[in-house]
Coordinates of C-alpha atoms in Angstrom, one line a residue:
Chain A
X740 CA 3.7 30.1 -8.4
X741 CA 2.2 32.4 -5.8
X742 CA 1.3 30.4 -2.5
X743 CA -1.3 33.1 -1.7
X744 CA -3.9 34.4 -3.8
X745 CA -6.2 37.3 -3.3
X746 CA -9.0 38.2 -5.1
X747 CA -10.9 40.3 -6.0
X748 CA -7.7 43.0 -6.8
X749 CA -10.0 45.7 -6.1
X750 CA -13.7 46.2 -5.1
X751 CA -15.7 49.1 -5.2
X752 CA -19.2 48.9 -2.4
X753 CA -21.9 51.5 -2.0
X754 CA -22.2 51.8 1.9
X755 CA -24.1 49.0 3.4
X756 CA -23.5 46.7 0.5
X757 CA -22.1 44.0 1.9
X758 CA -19.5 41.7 0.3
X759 CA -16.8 39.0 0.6
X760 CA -13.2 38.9 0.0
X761 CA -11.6 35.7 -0.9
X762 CA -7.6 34.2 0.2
X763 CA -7.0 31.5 -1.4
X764 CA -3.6 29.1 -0.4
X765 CA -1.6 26.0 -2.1
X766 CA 0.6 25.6 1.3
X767 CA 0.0 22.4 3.6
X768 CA 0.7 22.2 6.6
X769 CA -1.0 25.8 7.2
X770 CA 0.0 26.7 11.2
X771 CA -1.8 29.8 11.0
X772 CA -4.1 32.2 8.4
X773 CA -3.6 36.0 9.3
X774 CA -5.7 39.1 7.8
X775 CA -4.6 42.5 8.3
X776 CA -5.7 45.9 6.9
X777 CA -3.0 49.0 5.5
X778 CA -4.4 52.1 5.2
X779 CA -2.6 54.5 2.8
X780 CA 0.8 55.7 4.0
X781 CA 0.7 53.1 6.8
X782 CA 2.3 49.6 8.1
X783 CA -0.3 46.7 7.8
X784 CA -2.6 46.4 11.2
X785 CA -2.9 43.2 12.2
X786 CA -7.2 42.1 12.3
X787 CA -7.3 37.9 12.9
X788 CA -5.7 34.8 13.2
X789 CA -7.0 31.5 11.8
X790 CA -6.3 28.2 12.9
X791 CA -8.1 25.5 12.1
X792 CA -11.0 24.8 9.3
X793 CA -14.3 26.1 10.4
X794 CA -12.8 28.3 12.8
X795 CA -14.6 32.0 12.5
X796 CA -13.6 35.5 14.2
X797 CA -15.5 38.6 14.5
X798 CA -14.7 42.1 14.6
X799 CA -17.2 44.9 14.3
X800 CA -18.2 44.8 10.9
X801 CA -15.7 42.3 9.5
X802 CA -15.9 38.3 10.0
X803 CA -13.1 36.1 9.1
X804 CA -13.7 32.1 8.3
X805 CA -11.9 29.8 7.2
X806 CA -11.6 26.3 5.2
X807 CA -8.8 23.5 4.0
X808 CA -8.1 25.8 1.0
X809 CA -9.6 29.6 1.6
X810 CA -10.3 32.2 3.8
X811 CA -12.9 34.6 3.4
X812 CA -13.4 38.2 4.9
X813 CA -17.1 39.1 5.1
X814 CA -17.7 42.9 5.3
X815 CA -21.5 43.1 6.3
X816 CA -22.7 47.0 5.4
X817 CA -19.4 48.6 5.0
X818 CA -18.8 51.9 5.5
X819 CA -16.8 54.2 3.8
X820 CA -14.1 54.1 7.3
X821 CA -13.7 50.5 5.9
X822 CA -12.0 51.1 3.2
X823 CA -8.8 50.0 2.8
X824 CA -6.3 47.1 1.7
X825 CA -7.1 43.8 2.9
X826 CA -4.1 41.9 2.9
X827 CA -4.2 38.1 4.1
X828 CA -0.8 36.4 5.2
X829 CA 0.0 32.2 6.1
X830 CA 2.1 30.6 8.5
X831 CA 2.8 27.1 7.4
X832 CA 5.6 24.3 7.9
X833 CA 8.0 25.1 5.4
X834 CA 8.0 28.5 6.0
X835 CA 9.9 29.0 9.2
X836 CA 9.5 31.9 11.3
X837 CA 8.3 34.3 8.3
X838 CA 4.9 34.8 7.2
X839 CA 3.8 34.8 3.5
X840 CA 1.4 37.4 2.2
X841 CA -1.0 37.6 -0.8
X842 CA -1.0 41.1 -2.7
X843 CA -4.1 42.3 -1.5
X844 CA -7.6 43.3 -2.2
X845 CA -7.9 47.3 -2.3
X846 CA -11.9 48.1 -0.8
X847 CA -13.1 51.2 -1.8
X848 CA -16.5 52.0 -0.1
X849 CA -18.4 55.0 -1.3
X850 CA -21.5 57.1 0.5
Chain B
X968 CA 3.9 50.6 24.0
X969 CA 5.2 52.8 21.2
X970 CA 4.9 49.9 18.4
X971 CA 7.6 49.4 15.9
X972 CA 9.5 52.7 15.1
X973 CA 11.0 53.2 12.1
X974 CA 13.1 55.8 10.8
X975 CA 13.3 58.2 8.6
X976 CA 10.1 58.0 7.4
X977 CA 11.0 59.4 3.8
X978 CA 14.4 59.3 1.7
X979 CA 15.3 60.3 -1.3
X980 CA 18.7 59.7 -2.6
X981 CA 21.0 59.7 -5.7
X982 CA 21.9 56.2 -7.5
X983 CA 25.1 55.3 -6.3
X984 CA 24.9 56.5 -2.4
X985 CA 24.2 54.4 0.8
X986 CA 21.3 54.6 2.4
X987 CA 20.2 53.2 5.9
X988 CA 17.0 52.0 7.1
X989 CA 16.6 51.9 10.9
X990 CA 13.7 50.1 13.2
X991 CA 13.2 49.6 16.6
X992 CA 11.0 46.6 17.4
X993 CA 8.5 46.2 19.9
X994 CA 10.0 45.3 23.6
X995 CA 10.0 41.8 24.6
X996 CA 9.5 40.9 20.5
X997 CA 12.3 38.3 20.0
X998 CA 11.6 38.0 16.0
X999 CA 11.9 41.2 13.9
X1000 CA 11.5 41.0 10.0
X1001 CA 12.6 43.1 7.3
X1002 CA 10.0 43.3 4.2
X1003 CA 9.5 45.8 1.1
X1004 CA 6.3 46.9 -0.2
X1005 CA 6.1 47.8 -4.6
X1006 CA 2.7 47.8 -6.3
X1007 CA 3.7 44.7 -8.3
X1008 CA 5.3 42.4 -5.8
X1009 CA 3.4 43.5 -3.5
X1010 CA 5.1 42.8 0.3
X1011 CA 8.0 40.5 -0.1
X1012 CA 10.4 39.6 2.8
X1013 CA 13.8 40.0 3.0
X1014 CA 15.3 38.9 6.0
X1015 CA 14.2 38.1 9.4
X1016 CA 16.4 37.9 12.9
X1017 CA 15.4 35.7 16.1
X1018 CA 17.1 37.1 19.4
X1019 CA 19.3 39.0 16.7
X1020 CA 20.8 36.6 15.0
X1021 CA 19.9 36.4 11.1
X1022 CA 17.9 33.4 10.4
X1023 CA 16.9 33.3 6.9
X1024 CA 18.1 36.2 4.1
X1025 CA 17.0 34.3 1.3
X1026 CA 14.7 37.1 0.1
X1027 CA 17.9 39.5 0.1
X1028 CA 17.3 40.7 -3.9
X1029 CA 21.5 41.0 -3.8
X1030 CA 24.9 42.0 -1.9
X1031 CA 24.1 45.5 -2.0
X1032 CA 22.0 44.7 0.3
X1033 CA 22.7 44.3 4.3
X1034 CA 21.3 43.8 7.5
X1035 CA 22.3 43.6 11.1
X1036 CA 20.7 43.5 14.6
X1037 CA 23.4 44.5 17.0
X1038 CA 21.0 44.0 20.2
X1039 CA 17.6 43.5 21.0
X1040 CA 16.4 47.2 19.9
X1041 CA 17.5 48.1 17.1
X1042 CA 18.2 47.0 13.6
X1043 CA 19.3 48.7 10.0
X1044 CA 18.4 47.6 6.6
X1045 CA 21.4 49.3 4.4
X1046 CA 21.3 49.7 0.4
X1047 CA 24.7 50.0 -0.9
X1048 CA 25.1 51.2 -3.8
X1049 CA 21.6 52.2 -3.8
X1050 CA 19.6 51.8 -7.4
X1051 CA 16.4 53.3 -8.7
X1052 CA 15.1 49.7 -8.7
X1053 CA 15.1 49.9 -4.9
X1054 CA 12.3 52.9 -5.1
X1055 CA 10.2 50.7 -2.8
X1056 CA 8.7 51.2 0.7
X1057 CA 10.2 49.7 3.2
X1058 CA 8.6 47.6 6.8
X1059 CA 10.3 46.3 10.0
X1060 CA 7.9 44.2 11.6
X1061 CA 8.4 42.2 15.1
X1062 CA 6.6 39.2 16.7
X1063 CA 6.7 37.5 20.4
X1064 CA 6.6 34.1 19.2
X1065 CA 7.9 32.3 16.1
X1066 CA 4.5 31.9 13.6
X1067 CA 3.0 34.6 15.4
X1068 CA 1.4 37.7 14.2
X1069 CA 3.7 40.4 13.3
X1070 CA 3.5 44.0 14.2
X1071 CA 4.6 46.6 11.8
X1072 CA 6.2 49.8 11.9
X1073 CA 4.9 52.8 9.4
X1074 CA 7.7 52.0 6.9
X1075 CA 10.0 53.6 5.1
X1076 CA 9.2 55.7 2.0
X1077 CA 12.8 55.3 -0.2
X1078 CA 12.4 56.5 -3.3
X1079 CA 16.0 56.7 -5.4
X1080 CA 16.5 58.8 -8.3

């Protein structure tokens, strides 16, 4: 049973439509809630750390928050730059040293 | 800083030969993980080290596969024999601190025929 869920599997925006992706997690003990972004071709880039419930980060157009079960990733008008795989990854007390990802949500923002 | 370096970036092989996966972490990372990337498992990890000593290989799919960290900058992933089943891509990642985030390298394109 996956620990991580992502969803939607894909999602396809106009430009400036904003939206919300959604990381769901079954783990207790969660030590830490990290979001990164892959491009094509590339090594996930790392984006945000979550900590604590009701904790929320900012970035440009991205804002990550997050709750006892889920994590969302608020894209507020997206451009087409943003698109990309979101990939969302926990740290929790079973897990030792490792982090455990979800498979992803591949944004595609058009013009 | 350079970031993770990984080489080669692409390799294609035969079934049957060896093939070896180098990375060079991040200086001053003492954790360095090994993951691979397919479209249905998405990324799944495979081993990770802590000032080089191999800490948990449990995601190791089987003995064909092997890993070692002989000092603090380098490490090798190495398929042997390889399979087709092993087409994947392949990330070295290191962190500073145990939990913490991870940095990765641009992977490793291995695609076996």
């Amino acid at each position: 049973e996956d620990q991580v869920t992502q969803s939607p599997e894909a999602l396809r925006l106009q430009e400036g439509e904003s939206s919300s992706l959604n990381c769901s997690y079954t783990v207790s003990g969660l030590r830490g809630l990290f979001w990164y972004r892959q491009d094509p071709g590339k090594g996930p880039e790392f984006l945000f750390t979550l900590y604590s419930a009701g904790e929320e980060k900012e970035k440009e157009r991205l804002k990550a928050t997050l709750t006892k079960k889920e994590s969302f990733l608020h894209i507020t008008a997206p451009k087409p730059e943003d698109s990309a795989t979101y990939l969302c990854a926990v740290h929790y007390s079973n897990s030792g040293y490792a982090l455990n990802f979800g498979k992803g949500t591949s944004l595609l923002v058009t013009p | 800083d350079a970031g993770v370096i990984q080489s080669p970036r692409h390799e294609v092989t035969e079934m049957g030969q060896e093939v070896t996966l180098r990375c060079k972490p991040i200086s001053g990372h003492d954790y360095l993980f090994w993951y691979r990337q397919t479209m249905m498992r998405g990324l799944e990890l495979l081993i990770y080290f802590n000032n080089n000593v191999p800490i948990d290989d449990s995601g190791m799919p089987e003995d064909r596969f092997s890993a070692k960290m002989p000092n603090a900058s380098f490490s090798t992933l190495k398929i042997q024999p390889s399979e087709p089943r092993d087409s994947a891509v392949y990330f070295c990642a290191s962190s500073p601190l145990p939990g913490d985030t991870q940095y990765f390298g641009p992977g490793t394109r291995l695609t076996v025929l």
